[in-house]
Short mmCIF file of C-alpha atoms in Angstrom, two decimals:
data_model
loop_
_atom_site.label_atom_id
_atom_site.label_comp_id
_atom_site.label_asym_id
_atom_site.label_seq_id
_atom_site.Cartn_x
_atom_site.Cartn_y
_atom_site.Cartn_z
CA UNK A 1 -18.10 10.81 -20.93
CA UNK A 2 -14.33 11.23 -20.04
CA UNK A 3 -13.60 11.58 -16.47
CA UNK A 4 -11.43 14.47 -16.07
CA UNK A 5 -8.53 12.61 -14.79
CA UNK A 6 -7.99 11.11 -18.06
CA UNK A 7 -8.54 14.23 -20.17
CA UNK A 8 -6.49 16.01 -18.30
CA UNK A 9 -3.67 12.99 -18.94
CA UNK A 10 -5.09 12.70 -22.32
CA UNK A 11 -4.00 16.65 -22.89
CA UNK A 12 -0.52 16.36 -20.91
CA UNK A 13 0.18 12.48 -22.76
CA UNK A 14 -0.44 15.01 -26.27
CA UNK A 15 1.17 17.91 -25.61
CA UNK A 16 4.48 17.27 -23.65
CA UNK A 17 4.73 13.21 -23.47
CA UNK A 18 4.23 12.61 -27.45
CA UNK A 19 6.63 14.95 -28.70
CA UNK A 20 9.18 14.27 -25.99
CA UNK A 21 9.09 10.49 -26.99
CA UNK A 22 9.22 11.18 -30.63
CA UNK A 23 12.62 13.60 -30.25
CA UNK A 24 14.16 10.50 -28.03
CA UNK A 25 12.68 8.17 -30.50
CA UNK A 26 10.47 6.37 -27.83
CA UNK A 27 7.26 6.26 -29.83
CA UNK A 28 6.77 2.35 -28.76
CA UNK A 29 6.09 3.46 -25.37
CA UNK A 30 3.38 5.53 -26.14
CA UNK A 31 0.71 4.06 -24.54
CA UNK A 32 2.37 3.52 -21.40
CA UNK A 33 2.92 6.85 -21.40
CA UNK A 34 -0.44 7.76 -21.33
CA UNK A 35 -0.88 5.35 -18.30
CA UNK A 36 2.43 6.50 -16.37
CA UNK A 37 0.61 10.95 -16.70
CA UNK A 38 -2.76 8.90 -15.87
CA UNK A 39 -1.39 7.42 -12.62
CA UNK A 40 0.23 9.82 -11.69
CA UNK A 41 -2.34 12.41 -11.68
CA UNK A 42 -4.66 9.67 -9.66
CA UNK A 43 -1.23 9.48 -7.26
CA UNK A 44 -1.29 13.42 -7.14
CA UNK A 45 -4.72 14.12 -6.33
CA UNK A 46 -4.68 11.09 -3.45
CA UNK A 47 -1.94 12.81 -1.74
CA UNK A 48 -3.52 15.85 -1.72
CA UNK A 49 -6.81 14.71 -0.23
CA UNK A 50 -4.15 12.75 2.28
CA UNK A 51 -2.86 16.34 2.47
CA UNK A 52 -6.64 18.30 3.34
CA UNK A 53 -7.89 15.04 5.62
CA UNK A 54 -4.56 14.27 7.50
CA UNK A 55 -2.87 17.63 8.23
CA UNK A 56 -5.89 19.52 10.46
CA UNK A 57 -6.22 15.78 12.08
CA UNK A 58 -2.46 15.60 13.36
CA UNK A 59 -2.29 19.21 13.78
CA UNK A 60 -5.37 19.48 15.95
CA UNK A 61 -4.92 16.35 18.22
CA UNK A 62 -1.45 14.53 17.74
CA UNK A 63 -0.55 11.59 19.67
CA UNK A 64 2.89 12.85 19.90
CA UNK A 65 4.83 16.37 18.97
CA UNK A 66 8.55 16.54 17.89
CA UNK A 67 10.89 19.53 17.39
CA UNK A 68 12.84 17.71 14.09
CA UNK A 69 10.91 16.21 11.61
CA UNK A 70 13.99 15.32 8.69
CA UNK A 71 12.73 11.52 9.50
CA UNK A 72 9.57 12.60 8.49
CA UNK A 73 10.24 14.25 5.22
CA UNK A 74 12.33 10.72 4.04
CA UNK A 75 8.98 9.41 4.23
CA UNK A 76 7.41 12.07 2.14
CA UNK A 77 9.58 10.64 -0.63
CA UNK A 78 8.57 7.30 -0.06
CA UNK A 79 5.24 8.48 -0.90
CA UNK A 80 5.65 10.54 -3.93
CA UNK A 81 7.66 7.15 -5.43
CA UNK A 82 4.84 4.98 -4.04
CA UNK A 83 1.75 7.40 -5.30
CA UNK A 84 3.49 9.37 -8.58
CA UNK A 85 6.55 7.52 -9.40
CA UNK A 86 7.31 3.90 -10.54
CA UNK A 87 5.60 1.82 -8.99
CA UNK A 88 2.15 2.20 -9.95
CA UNK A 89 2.94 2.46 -13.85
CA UNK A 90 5.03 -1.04 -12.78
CA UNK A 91 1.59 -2.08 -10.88
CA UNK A 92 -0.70 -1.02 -13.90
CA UNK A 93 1.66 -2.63 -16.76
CA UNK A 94 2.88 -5.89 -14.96
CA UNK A 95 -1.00 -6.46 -13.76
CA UNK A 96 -2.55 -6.18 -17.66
CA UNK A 97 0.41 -7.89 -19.41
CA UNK A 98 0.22 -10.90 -16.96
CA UNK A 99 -3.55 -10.90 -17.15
CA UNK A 100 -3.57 -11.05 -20.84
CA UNK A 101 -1.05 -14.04 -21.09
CA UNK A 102 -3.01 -15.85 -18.50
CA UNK A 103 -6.08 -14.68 -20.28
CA UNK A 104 -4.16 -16.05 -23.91
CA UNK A 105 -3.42 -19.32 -22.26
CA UNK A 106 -6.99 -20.05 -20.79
CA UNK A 107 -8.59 -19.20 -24.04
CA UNK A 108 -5.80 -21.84 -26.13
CA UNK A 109 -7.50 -24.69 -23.78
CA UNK A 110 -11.18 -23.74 -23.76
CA UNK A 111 -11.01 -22.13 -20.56
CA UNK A 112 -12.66 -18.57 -19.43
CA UNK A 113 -10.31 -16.40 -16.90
CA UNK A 114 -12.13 -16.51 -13.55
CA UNK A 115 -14.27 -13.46 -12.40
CA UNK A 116 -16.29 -12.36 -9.56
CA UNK A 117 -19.31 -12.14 -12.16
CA UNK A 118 -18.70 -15.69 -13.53
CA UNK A 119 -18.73 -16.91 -10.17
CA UNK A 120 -21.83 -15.42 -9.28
CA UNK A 121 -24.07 -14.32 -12.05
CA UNK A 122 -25.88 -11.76 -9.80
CA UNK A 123 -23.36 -9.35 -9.85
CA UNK A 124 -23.77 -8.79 -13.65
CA UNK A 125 -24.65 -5.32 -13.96
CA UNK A 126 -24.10 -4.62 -10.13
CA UNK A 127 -20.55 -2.71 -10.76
CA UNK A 128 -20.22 -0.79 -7.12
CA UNK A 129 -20.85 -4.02 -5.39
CA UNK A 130 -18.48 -6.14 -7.34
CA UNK A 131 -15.86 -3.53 -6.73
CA UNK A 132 -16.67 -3.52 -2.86
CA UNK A 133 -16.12 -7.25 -3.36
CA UNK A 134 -12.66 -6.84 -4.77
CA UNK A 135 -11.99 -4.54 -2.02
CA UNK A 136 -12.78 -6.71 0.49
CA UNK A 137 -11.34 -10.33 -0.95
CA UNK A 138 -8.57 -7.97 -1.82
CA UNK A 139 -8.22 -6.80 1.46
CA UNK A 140 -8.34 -10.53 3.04
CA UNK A 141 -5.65 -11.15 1.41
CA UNK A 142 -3.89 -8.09 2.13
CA UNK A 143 -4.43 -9.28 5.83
CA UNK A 144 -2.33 -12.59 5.03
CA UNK A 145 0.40 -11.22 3.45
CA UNK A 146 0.82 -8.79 6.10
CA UNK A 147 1.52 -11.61 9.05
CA UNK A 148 3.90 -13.29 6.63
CA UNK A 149 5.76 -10.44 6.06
CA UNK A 150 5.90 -10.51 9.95
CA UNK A 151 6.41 -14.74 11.11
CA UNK A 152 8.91 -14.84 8.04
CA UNK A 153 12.62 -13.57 8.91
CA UNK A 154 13.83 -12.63 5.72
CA UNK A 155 10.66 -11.39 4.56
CA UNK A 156 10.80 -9.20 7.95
CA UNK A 157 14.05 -8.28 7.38
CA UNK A 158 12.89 -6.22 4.67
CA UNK A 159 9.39 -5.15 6.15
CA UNK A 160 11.32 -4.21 9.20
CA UNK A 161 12.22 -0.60 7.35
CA UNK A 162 8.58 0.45 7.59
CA UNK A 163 8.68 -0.53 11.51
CA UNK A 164 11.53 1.33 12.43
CA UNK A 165 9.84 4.77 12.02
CA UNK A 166 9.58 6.01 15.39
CA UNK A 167 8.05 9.67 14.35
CA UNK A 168 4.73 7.89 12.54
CA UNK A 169 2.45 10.07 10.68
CA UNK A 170 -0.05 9.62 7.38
CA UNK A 171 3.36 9.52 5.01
CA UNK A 172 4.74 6.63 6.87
CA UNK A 173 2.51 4.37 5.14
CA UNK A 174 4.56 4.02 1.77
CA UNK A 175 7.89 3.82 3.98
CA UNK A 176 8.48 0.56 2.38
CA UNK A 177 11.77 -1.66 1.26
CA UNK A 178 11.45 -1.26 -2.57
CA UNK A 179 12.10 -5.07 -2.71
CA UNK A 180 8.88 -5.37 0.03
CA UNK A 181 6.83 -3.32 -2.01
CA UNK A 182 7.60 -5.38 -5.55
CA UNK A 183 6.93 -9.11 -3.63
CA UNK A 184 3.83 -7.06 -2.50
CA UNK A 185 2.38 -5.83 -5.58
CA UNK A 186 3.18 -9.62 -7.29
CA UNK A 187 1.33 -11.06 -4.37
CA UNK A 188 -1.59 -8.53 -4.47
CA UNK A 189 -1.44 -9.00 -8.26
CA UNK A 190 -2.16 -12.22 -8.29
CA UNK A 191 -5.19 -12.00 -5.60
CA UNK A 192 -6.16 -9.81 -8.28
CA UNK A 193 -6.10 -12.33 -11.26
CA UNK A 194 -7.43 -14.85 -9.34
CA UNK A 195 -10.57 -12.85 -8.25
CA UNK A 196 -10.51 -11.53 -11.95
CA UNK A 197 -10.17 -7.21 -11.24
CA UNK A 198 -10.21 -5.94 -14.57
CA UNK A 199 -6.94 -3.86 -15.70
CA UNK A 200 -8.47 -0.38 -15.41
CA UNK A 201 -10.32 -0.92 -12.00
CA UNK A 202 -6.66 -2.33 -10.44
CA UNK A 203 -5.43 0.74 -9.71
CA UNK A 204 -8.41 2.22 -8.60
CA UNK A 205 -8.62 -0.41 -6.01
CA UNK A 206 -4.70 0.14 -4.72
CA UNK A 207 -6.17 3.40 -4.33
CA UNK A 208 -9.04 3.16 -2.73
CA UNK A 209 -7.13 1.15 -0.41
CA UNK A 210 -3.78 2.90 0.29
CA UNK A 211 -5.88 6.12 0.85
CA UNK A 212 -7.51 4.17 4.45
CA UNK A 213 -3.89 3.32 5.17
CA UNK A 214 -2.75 6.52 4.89
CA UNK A 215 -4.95 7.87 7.67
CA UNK A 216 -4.87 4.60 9.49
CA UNK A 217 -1.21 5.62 10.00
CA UNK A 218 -1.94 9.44 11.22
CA UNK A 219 -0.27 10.85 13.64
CA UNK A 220 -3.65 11.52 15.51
CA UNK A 221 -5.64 10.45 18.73
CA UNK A 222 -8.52 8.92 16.88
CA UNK A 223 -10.80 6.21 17.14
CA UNK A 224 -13.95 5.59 15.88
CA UNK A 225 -15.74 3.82 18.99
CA UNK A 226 -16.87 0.24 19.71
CA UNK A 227 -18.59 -0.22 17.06
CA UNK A 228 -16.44 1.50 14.95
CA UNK A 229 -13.14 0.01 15.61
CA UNK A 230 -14.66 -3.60 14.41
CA UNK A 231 -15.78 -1.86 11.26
CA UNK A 232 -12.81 0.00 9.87
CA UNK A 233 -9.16 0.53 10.99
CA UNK A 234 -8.99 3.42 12.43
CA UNK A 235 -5.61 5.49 13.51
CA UNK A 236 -5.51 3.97 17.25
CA UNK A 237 -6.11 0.32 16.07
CA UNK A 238 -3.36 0.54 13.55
CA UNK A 239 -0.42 2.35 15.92
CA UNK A 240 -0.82 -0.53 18.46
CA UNK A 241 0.83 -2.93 15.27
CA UNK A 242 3.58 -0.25 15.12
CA UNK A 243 4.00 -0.36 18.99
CA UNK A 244 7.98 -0.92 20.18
CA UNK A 245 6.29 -3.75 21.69
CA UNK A 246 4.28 -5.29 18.65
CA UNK A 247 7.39 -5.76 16.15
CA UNK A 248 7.75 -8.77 14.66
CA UNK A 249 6.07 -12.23 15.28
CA UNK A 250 4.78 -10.49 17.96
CA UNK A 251 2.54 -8.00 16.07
CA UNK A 252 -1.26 -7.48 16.27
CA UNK A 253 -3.85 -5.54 14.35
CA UNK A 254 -2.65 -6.89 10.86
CA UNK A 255 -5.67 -5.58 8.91
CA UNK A 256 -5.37 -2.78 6.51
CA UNK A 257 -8.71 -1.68 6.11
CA UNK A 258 -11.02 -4.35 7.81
CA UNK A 259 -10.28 -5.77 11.61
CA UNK A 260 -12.33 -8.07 10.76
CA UNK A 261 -9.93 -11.05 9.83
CA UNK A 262 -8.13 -9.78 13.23
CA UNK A 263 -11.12 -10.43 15.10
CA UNK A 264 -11.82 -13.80 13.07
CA UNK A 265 -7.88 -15.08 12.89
CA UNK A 266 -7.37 -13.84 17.07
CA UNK A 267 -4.82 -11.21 16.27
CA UNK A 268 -6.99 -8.13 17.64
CA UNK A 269 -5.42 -5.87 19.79
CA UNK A 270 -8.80 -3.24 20.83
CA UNK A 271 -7.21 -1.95 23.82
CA UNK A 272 -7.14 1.80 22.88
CA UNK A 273 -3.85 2.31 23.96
CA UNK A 274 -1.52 5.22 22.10
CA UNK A 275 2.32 3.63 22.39
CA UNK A 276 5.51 4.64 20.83
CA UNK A 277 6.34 3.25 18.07
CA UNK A 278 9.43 2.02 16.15
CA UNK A 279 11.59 -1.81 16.12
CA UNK A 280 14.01 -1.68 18.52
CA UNK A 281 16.19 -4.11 17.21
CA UNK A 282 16.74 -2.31 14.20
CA UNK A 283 19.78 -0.45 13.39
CA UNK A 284 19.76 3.41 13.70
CA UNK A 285 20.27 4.22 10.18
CA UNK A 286 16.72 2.13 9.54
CA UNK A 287 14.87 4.75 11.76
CA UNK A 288 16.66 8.16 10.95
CA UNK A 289 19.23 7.33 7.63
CA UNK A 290 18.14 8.88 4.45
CA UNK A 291 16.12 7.07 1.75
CA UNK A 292 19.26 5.50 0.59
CA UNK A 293 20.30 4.77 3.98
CA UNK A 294 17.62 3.01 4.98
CA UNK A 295 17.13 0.75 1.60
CA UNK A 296 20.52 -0.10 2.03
CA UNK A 297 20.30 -1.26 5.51
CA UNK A 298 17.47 -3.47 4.84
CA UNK A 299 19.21 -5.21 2.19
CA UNK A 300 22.24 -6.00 5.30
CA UNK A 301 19.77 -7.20 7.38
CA UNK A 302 18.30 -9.51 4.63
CA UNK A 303 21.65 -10.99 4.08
CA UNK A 304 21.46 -11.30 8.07
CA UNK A 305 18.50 -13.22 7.94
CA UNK A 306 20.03 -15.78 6.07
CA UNK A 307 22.96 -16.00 7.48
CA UNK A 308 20.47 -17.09 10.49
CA UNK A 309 20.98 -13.80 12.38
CA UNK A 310 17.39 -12.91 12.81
#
């Protein structure tokens, strides 16, 4: 049975995507295509359950209120590129391409490409668990990344742009340096290969988990109690690592889905406390500049970072 995402890509990818690649003489990309309508329909229909979850939550009890929200619509564009634009079909592509090759080269010297099931034989025919599994492994090493990207100066440099948001809500979660978000997906990519996430389920599992971010971000008083809190990041666990006070090597709460590795690797912060946010030593045009703006500064304080000014 076809899942209505796909047959309602299937009927755009046949109707408007064939014929337009045929006139520009595209035809080779046909099946990328197909994944780009795919993805982005996925993409659409996330933000729009961000959209139906998010909205009442911030509009019914908001940490903070603000008269000019421009800041705030930059960030909507960093989620329609995030969730509909290039960077999934890049995710999708890159991840099969690279897993075939590595796939190829296993199989030319007898090996078999590592997978969750191999591992453990008593996931065979157990496919909701395995995928919680990915999640989860996935998510540990989400958790890693995420304190490099902070202990690391030019690898903060960049991250930096997504910390200098001082008017946070649900669409600040894709306010990302484009060059953050591609070292990102490689290093999330290869979690992925190593664990052995099959192509289609990939990006199913970026969004499974981008969707938790999204609300962990909300601009909402929210938490979800002792028990809670240790169980799933919740909107007040999350806006204590985008505290003034938390930027940089100085950060807590690192988890994107699970405090859990903050509680095992010491870096939980389960005070409760709603701060402002925003990195005060960034420059002004990282908080408030437009989309180009703010990609732009990043980049100068990358090139500060190795100059050995961070």
């Amino acid at each position: 049975m076809i899942d209505p995402f796909s047959a309602a890509a299937g009927y755009v990818h046949e109707h408007w995507i064939v014929p337009m690649f045929y006139a520009l003489g595209l035809m080779a990309w046909e099946e990328t295509g197909f994944t780009f309508v795919l993805l982005a329909l996925y993409g659409g229909a996330q933000v729009l359950l961000m959209l139906a979850i998010c909205v009442p939550l911030e509009r019914l009890n908001p940490v903070e209120e603000w008269d000019d929200h421009r800041v705030v619509w930059t960030d909507v564009l960093y989620t329609f590129i995030a969730r509909m634009g290039l960077l999934p079909l890049l995710a999708f592509v890159v991840f099969r391409e690279v897993q075939v090759t590595v796939d190829g080269w296993l199989a030319d010297w007898g090996l078999v490409a590592p997978t969750l099931e191999g591992w453990f034989p008593f996931l065979v025919g157990m496919p909701l668990v395995t995928f919680a599994l990915y999640v989860i492994l996935l998510d540990l090493a989400d958790y890693w990344r995420h304190r490099l990207q902070h202990s690391i100066p030019w690898w903060w440099a960049l991250h930096s742009v997504h910390h200098a948001q001082r008017q946070m809500t649900f669409w600040t979660d894709d306010r990302n340096h484009i060059l953050d978000d591609l070292i990102s997906l490689v290093w999330f990519g290869a979690a992925a290969l190593l664990i052995g996430v099959p192509p289609a389920q990939f990006p199913l599992v970026v969004l499974c988990l981008k969707l938790i971010e999204s609300l962990s971000h909300a601009n909402v008083r929210m938490g979800f109690g002792w028990l809670g809190e240790r169980l799933l990041v919740s909107p007040r666990f999350h806006r204590a690592h985008h505290a003034v006070w938390s930027a940089g090597r100085r950060s807590v709460n690192f988890g994107a889905i699970l405090p859990v590795w903050d509680w095992i690797f010491g870096t939980a912060d389960f005070k409760g406390e709603y701060e402002p946010t925003g990195d005060p030593t960034a420059e002004e045009a990282m908080a408030s500049g437009s989309w180009l703006a703010q990609q732009w500064a990043g980049l100068r304080r990358l090139a500060g970072s190795w100059a050995g000014r961070l």
